[in-house]
XYZ file of C-alpha atoms in Angstrom:
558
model
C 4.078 -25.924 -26.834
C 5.008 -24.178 -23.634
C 3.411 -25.784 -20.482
C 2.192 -23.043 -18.500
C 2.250 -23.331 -14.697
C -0.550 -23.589 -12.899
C -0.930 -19.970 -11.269
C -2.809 -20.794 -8.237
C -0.231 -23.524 -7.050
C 3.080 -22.651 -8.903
C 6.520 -22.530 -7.125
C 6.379 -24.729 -4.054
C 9.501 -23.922 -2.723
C 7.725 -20.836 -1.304
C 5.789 -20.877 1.530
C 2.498 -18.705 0.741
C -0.270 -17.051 3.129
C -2.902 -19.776 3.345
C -5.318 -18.267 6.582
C -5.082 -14.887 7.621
C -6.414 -11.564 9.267
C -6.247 -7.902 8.543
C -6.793 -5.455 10.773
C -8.045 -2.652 8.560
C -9.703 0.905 8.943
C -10.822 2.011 12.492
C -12.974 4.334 14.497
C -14.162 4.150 17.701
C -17.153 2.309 16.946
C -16.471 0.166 14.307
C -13.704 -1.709 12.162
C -12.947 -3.280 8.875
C -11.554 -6.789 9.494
C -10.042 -8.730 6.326
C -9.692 -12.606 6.247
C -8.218 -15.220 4.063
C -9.250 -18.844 4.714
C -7.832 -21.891 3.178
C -10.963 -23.473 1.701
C -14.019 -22.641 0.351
C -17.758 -22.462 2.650
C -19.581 -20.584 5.219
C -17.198 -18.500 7.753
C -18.262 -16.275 10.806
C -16.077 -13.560 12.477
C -16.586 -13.647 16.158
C -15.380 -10.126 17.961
C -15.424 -10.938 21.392
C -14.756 -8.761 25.129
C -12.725 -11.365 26.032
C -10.669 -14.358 24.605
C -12.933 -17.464 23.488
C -12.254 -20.626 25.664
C -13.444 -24.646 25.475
C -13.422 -26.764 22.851
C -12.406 -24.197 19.985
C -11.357 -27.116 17.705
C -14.755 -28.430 17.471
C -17.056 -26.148 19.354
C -18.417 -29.201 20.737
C -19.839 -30.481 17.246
C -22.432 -27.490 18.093
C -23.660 -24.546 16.370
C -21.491 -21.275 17.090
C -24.191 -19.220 19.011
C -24.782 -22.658 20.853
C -21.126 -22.892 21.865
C -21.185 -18.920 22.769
C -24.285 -19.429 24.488
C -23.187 -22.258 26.362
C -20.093 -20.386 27.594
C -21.971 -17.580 28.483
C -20.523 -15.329 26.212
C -22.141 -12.710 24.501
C -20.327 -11.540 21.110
C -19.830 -7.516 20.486
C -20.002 -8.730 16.935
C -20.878 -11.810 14.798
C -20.841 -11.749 10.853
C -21.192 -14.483 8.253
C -20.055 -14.406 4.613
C -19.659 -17.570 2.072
C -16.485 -17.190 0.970
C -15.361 -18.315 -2.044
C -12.412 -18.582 -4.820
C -14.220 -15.961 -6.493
C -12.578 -13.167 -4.080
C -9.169 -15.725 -3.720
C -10.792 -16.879 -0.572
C -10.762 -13.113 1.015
C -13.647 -11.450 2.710
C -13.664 -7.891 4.337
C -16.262 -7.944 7.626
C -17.681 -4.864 8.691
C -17.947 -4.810 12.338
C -19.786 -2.324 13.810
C -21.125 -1.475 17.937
C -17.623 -0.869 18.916
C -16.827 1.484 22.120
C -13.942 3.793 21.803
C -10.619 2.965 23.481
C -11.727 -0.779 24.079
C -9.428 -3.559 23.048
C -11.312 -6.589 21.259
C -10.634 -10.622 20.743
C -11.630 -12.082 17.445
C -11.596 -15.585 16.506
C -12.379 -16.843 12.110
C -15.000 -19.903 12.911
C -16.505 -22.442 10.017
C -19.927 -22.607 10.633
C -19.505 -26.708 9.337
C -19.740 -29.234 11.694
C -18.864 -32.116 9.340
C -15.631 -33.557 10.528
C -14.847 -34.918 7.281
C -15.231 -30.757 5.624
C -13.783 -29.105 8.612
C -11.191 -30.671 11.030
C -10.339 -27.324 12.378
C -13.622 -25.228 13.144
C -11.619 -22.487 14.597
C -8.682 -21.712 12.111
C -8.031 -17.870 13.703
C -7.567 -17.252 16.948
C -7.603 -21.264 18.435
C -4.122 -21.519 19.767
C -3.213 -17.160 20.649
C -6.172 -14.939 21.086
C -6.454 -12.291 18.312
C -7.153 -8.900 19.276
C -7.044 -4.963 18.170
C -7.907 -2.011 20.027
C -10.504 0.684 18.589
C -8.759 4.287 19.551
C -9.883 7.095 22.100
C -12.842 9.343 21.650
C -10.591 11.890 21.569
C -6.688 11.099 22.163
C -4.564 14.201 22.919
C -1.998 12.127 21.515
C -1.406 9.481 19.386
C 1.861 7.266 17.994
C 1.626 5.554 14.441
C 3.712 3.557 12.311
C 5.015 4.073 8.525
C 6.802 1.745 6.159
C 7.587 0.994 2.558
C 8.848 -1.611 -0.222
C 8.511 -4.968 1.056
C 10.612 -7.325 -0.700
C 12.508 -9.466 1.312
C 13.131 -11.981 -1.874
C 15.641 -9.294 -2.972
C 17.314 -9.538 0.108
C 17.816 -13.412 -0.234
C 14.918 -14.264 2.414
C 16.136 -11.361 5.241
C 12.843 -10.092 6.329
C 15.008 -7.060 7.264
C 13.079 -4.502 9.787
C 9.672 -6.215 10.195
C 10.640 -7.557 13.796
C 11.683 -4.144 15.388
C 9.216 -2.806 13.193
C 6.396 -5.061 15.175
C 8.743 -4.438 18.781
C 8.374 -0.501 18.463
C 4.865 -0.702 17.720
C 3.979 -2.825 20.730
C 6.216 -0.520 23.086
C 4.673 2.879 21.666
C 1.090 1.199 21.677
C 0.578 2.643 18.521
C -2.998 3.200 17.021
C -2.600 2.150 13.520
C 0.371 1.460 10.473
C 0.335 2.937 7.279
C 1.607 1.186 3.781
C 3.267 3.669 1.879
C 3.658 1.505 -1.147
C 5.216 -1.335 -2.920
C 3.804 -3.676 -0.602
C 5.272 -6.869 -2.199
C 7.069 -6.526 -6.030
C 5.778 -8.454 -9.067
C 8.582 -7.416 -11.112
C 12.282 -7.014 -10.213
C 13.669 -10.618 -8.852
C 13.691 -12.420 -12.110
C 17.461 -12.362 -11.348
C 17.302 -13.797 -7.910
C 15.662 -16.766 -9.279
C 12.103 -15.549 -8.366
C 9.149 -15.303 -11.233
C 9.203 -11.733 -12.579
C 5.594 -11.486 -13.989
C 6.462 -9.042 -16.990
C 9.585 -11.612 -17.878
C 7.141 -14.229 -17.787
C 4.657 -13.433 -19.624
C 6.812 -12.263 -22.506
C 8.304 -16.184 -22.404
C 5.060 -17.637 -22.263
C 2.565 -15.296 -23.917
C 2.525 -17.903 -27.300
C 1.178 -20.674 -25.094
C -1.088 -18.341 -23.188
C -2.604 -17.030 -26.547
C -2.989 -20.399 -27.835
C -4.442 -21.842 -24.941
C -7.312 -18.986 -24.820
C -7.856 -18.310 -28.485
C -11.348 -18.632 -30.194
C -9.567 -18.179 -33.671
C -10.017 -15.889 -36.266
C -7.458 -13.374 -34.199
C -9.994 -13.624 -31.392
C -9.042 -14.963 -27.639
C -11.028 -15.257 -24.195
C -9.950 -12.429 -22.687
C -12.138 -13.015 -19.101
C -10.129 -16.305 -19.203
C -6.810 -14.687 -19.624
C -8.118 -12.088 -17.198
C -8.786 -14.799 -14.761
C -5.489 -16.292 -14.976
C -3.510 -13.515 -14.597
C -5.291 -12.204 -11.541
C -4.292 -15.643 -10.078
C -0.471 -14.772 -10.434
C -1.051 -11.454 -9.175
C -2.375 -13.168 -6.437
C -0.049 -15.296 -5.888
C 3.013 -12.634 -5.041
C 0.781 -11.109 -2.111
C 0.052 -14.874 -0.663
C 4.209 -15.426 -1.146
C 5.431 -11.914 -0.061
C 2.884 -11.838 2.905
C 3.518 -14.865 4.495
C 6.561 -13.370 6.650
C 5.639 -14.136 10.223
C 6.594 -10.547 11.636
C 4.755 -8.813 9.052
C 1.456 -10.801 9.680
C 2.106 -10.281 13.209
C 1.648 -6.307 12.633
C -1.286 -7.079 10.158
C -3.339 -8.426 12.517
C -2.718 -6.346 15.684
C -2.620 -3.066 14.427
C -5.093 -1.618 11.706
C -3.891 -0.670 8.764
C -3.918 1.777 5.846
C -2.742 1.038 2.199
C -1.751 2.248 -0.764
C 0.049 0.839 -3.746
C 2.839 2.268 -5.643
C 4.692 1.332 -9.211
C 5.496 -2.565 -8.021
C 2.266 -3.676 -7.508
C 1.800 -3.434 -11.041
C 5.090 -2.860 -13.275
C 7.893 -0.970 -12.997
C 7.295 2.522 -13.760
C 3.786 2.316 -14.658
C 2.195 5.355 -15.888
C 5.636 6.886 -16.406
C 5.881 4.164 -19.534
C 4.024 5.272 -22.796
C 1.758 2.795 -24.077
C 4.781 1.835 -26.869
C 7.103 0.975 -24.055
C 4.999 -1.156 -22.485
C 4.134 -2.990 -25.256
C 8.006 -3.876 -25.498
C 7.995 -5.228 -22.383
C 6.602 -8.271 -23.611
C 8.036 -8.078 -27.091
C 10.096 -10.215 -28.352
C 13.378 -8.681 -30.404
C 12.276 -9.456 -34.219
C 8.207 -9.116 -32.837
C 5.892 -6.676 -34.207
C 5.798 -4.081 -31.099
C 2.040 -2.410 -31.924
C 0.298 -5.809 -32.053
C -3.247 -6.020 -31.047
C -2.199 -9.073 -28.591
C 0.097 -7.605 -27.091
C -1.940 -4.324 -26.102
C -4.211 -6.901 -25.675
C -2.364 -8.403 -22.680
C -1.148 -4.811 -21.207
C -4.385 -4.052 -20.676
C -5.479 -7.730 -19.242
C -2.532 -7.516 -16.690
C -3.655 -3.733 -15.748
C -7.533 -4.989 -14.859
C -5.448 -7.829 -13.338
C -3.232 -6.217 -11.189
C -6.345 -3.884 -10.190
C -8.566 -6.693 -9.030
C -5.665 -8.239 -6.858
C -5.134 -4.958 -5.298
C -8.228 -4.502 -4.326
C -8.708 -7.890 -2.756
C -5.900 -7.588 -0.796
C -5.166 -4.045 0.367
C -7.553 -0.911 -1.043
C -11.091 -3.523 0.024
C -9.895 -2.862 4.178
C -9.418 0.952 3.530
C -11.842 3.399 4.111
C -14.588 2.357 1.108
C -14.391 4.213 -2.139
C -16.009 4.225 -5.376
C -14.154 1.133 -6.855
C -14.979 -0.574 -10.190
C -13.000 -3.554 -10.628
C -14.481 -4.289 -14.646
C -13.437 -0.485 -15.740
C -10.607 0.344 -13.078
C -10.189 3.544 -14.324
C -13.195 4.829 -13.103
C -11.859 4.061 -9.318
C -11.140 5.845 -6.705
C -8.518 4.958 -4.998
C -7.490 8.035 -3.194
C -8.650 8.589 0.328
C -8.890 9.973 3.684
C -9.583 9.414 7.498
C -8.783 10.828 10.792
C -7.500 10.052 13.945
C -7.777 12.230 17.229
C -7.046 15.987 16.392
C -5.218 14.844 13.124
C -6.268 14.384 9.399
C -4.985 12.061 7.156
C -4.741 11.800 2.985
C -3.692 9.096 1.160
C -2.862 9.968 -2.839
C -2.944 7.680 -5.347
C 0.159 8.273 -7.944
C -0.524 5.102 -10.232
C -4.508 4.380 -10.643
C -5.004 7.491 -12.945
C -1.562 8.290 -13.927
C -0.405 8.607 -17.386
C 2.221 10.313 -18.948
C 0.267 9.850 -22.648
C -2.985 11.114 -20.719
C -3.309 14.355 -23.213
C -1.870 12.572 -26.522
C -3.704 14.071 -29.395
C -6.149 16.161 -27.321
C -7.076 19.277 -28.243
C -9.502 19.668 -25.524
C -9.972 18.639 -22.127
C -5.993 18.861 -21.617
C -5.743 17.357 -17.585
C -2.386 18.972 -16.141
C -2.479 16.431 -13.437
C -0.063 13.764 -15.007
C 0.564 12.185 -11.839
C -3.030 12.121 -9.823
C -5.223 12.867 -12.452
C -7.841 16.115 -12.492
C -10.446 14.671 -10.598
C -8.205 12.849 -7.771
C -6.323 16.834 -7.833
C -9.847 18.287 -6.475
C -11.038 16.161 -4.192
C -7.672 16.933 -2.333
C -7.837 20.140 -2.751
C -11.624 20.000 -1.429
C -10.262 17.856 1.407
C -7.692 20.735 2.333
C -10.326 23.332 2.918
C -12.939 20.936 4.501
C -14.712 21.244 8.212
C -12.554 17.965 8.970
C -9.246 19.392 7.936
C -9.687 22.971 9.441
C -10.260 21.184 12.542
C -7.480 19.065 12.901
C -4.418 20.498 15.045
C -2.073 18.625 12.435
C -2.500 16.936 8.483
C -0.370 14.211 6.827
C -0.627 13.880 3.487
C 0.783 10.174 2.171
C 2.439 10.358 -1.737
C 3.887 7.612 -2.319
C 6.590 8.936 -4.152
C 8.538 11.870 -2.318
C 7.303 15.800 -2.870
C 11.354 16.111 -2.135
C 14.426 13.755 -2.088
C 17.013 13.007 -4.741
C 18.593 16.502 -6.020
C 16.467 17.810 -8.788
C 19.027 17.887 -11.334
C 20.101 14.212 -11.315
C 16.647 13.501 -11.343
C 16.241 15.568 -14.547
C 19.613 14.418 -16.473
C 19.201 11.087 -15.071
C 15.865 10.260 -17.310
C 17.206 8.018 -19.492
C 17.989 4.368 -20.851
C 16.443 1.946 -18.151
C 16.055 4.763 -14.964
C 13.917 6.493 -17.253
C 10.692 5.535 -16.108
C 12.070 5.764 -11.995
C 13.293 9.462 -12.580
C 9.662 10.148 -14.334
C 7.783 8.723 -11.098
C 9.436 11.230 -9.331
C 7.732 15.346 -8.140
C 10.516 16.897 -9.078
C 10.874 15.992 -13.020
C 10.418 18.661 -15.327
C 6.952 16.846 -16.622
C 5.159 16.637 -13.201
C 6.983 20.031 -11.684
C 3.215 22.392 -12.961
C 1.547 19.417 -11.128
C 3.854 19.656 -8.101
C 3.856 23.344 -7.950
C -0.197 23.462 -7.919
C -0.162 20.911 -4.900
C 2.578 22.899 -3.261
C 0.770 26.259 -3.458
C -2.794 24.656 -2.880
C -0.989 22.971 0.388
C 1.101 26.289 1.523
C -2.377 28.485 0.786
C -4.234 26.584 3.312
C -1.613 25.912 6.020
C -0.026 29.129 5.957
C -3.937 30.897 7.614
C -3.564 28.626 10.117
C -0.218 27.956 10.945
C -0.888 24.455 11.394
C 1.718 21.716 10.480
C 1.189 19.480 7.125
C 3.242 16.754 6.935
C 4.113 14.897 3.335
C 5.126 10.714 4.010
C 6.218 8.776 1.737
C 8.439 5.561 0.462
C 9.240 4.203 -2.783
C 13.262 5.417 -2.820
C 14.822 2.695 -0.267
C 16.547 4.955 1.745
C 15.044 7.448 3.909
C 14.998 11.629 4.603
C 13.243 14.382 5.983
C 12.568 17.799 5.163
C 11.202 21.064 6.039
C 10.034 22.778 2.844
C 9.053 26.834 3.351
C 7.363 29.109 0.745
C 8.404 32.506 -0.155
C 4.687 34.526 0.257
C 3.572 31.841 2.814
C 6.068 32.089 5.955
C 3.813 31.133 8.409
C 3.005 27.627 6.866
C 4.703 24.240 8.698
C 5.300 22.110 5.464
C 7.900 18.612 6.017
C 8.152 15.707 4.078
C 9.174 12.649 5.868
C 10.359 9.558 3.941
C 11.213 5.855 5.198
C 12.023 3.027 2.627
C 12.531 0.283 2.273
C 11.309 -2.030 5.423
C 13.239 -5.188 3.746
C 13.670 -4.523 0.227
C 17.461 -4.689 -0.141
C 18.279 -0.778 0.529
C 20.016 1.440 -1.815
C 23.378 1.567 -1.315
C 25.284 4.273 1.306
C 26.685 5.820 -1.764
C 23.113 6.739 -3.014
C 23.773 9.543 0.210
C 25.171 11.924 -2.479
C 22.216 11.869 -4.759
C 19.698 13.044 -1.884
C 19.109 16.830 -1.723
C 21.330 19.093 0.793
C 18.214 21.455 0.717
C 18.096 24.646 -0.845
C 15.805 26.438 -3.985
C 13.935 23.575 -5.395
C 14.402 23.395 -8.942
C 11.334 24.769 -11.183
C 9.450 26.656 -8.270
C 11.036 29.906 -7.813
C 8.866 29.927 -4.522
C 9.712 27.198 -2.330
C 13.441 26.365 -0.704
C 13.899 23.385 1.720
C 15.938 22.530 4.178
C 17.353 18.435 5.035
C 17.169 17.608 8.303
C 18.233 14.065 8.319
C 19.266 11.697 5.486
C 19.835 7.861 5.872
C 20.748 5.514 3.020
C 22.445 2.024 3.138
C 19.828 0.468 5.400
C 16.303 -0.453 5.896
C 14.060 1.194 7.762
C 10.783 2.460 9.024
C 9.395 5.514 10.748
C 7.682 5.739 14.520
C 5.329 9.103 14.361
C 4.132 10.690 17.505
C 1.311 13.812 17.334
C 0.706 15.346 20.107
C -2.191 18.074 20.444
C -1.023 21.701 21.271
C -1.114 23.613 24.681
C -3.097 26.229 24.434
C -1.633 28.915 21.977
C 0.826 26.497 21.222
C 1.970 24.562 18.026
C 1.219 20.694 17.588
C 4.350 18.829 18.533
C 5.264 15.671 15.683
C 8.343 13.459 16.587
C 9.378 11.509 14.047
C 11.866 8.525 15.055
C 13.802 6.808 12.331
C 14.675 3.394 13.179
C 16.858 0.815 11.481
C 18.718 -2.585 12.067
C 22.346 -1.999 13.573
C 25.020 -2.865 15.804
C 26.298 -6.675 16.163
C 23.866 -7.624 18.456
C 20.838 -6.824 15.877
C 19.538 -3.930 17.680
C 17.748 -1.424 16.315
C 18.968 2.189 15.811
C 16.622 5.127 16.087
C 17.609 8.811 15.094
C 14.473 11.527 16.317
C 13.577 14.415 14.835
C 11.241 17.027 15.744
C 9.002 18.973 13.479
């Protein structure tokens, strides 16, 4: 029998996030602050005016408010929470009182005083004060940050942009980051040496089955449940422990989504049957109840993990972690004069969605029906009529490669990548809804709707216009991958020139800027409108050049 490694301590040759800090949604008076500590018990945030000082080691063998007291410092903010393996050691405090434009010291604190428990009572923010900043009432102008597919395994270790990344936020004094997928990748390193989850459990599933049966066909699924969500853990403790990326974690606050990698390659562009062959063997019965069995176990699996470590410090939504397919993942929030969207292309999508229906067909392939109108609801809301500018996140690019590789390209092993994308013939009804919904709404305002996204490691930007609505400002901006290995400067052929887009007689576009061949990220600046004047969006493209390892930055303005 296989021995199967012990998923909450496997590979020790990688270092792996043990203690750390998020720095998650934010208003002006309040905040969303994840945590990870290293061992079970009871843990208090302490959110501060001003750094904590004296004996932050031991806090004096005293009881926290005793220590605060006795320094004369009065917390903003002070939340406890037992924290246990249950959550993979992760809370998510709520802080609330906040003041707008006020910048904030936090510090992690065990409430213990046993030596013997605790020799560190203060594991975050003992040796460098913590902080974040809550934004301005209302900021004429504001600077964010946007990257995509972290995966600096595939790059043999380079953590690729993450240090100007963390540099151009600091100079811009940004207000907050946004994930635009792939955060870390469970699935595509099995040839770099590094566990590939899918290729793994195909080797292993025998002893995995064995261990958890209860015979007669019959296994303990909440036990293989269990121990896959460990694994899936695992990969965000391993892929976040980069020092440059935590350093941007847990000074700036950030917004997530997930995209394809957090799960499996392609998923929701695979039918059920493909899937299933991932973890077949060649001779092995494909439609076996086990192996559905274990799909489905790694889906609630990967769910649970993404939750606990990105979606739980976005702005709350419904979330179900048992049934994950009655969660929303999609959301919004605002910032200033600007509204914000974040879709969700792989919670509800599935290209086997309408298989043998005869009613209650959903058209929405990629986001689902439900997901479809609460976007389209957001787009004609008091929030989003408001705003001087709206940004729109889809993971996967409105507009990028040409249309016509992506539609002759949909086979053998880039199958499932070409179906992911807008612009393949399945998803172009979907596309061409959200297009007109988007152009509709813009185009009686004249306001400026920006699409960002990630997912195709190189980057481009374009401005897409719409035959009956000339007035409307539509771009798409993309920027991947932050240190995933880029796609190579050849790939520059493959990205649209602009022109009609392919199955929408309606809209044309028109490139701007195209990079491939390097990682990067994207600095955006909004800046409110004069009066009678248009909102003015920068965009800055930035990537690692020159001998010296500077950074190289290429502007455009929307």
């Amino acid at each position: 029998m296989t021995t199967l490694l012990d998923p909450t301590s496997n590979e020790q040759k990688y270092s792996k996030l043990t203690s750390a800090v998020i720095i998650g949604a934010t208003s002006v008076d309040s905040a969303r602050l994840w945590v990870r500590v290293y061992q079970e018990g009871r843990w208090t945030l302490v959110v501060t005016a001003a750094p904590l000082t004296g004996d932050l080691v031991r806090l004096e063998e005293k009881p926290i408010t005793d220590f605060l007291a006795g320094q004369s410092i009065v917390p903003v903010f002070m939340g406890s929470a037992d924290i246990s393996q249950a959550s993979n050691l992760t809370h998510v405090f709520d802080v609330t009182g906040l003041s707008a434009d006020t910048r904030y010291y936090y510090a992690v604190i065990a409430d213990s005083t046993d030596t013997a428990q605790v020799r560190r009572r203060t594991e975050i923010g003992a040796d460098v004060p913590q902080s974040f900043s809550t934004p301005a009432a209302a900021p004429h102008e504001a600077s964010f940050g946007f990257y995509s597919c972290h995966d600096h395994i595939s790059a043999a270790g380079d953590v690729g942009a993450w240090p100007h990344f963390l540099e151009q936020l600091i100079d811009a004094g940004a207000s907050f980051v946004i994930g635009g997928g792939d955060q870390m990748y469970v699935d595509t390193n099995g040839r770099n040496g590094f566990l590939d989850i899918w290729t793994w459990l195909k080797d292993n599933k025998a002893a995995l089955l064995e261990k958890y049966t209860l015979g007669a066909g019959k296994y303990d699924e909440a036990a293989i449940e269990l121990y896959l969500l460990n694994i899936y853990r695992w990969y965000y403790r391993v892929y976040w422990s980069v020092p440059a990326l935590r350093e941007v974690y847990e000074r700036f606050p950030q917004y997530m989504i997930w995209d394809d990698h957090e799960i499996m390659d392609g998923w929701g562009s695979l039918t059920q049957k493909e899937r299933r062959a991932r973890i077949s063997g060649l001779f092995e019965e494909k439609d076996s109840k086990s192996n559905q069995m274990l799909v489905d176990l790694m889906w609630r699996a990967a769910c649970r993990a993404y939750y606990e470590y990105e979606h739980s410090h976005n702005p709350p939504t419904a979330i179900d972690v048992k049934n994950p397919d009655n969660s929303v993942w999609d959301y919004s929030f605002f910032h200033g004069a600007a509204a914000f969207y974040v879709l969700d292309m792989r919670g509800h999508h599935d290209v086997e969605k309408n298989k043998g229906k005869k009613t209650g067909i959903d058209p929405n392939i990629l986001l689902g029906q439900a997901q479809f109108d609460r976007f389209r609801a957001w787009l004609t809301s008091g929030v989003a009529k408001e705003a001087k500018a709206l940004f729109v996140v889809s993971p996967v690019p409105i507009l990028h490669w040409i249309d016509r590789l992506v539609n002759y390209a949909s086979l053998g092993e880039a199958k499932d990548d070409f179906m992911d994308e807008w612009g393949h013939p399945t998803n172009w009804d979907e596309r061409n809804r959200l297009l007109e919904a988007v152009f509709h709404e813009i185009d009686r305002s004249g306001r400026k709707l920006v699409f960002l996204s990630g997912d195709v490691h190189c980057a481009s930007v374009f401005r897409l216009k719409h035959r009956r609505f000339p007035a409307a400002c539509v771009y798409q901006v993309t920027s991947s991958a932050i240190s995933r290995k880029p796609a190579p400067q050849l790939s520059l052929l493959g990205i649209s020139s602009g022109g009609a887009m392919d199955g929408n007689k309606d809209v044309t576009s028109e490139r701007l800027y195209a990079l491939a061949g390097a990682k990067n990220f994207a600095m955006i600046r909004f800046r409110e409108p004069s009066l009678g004047g248009d909102a003015e969006i920068i965009v800055d493209l930035h990537w690692p050049g020159g001998e010296e390892g500077e950074v190289t930055r290429r502007r455009i303005l929307l």
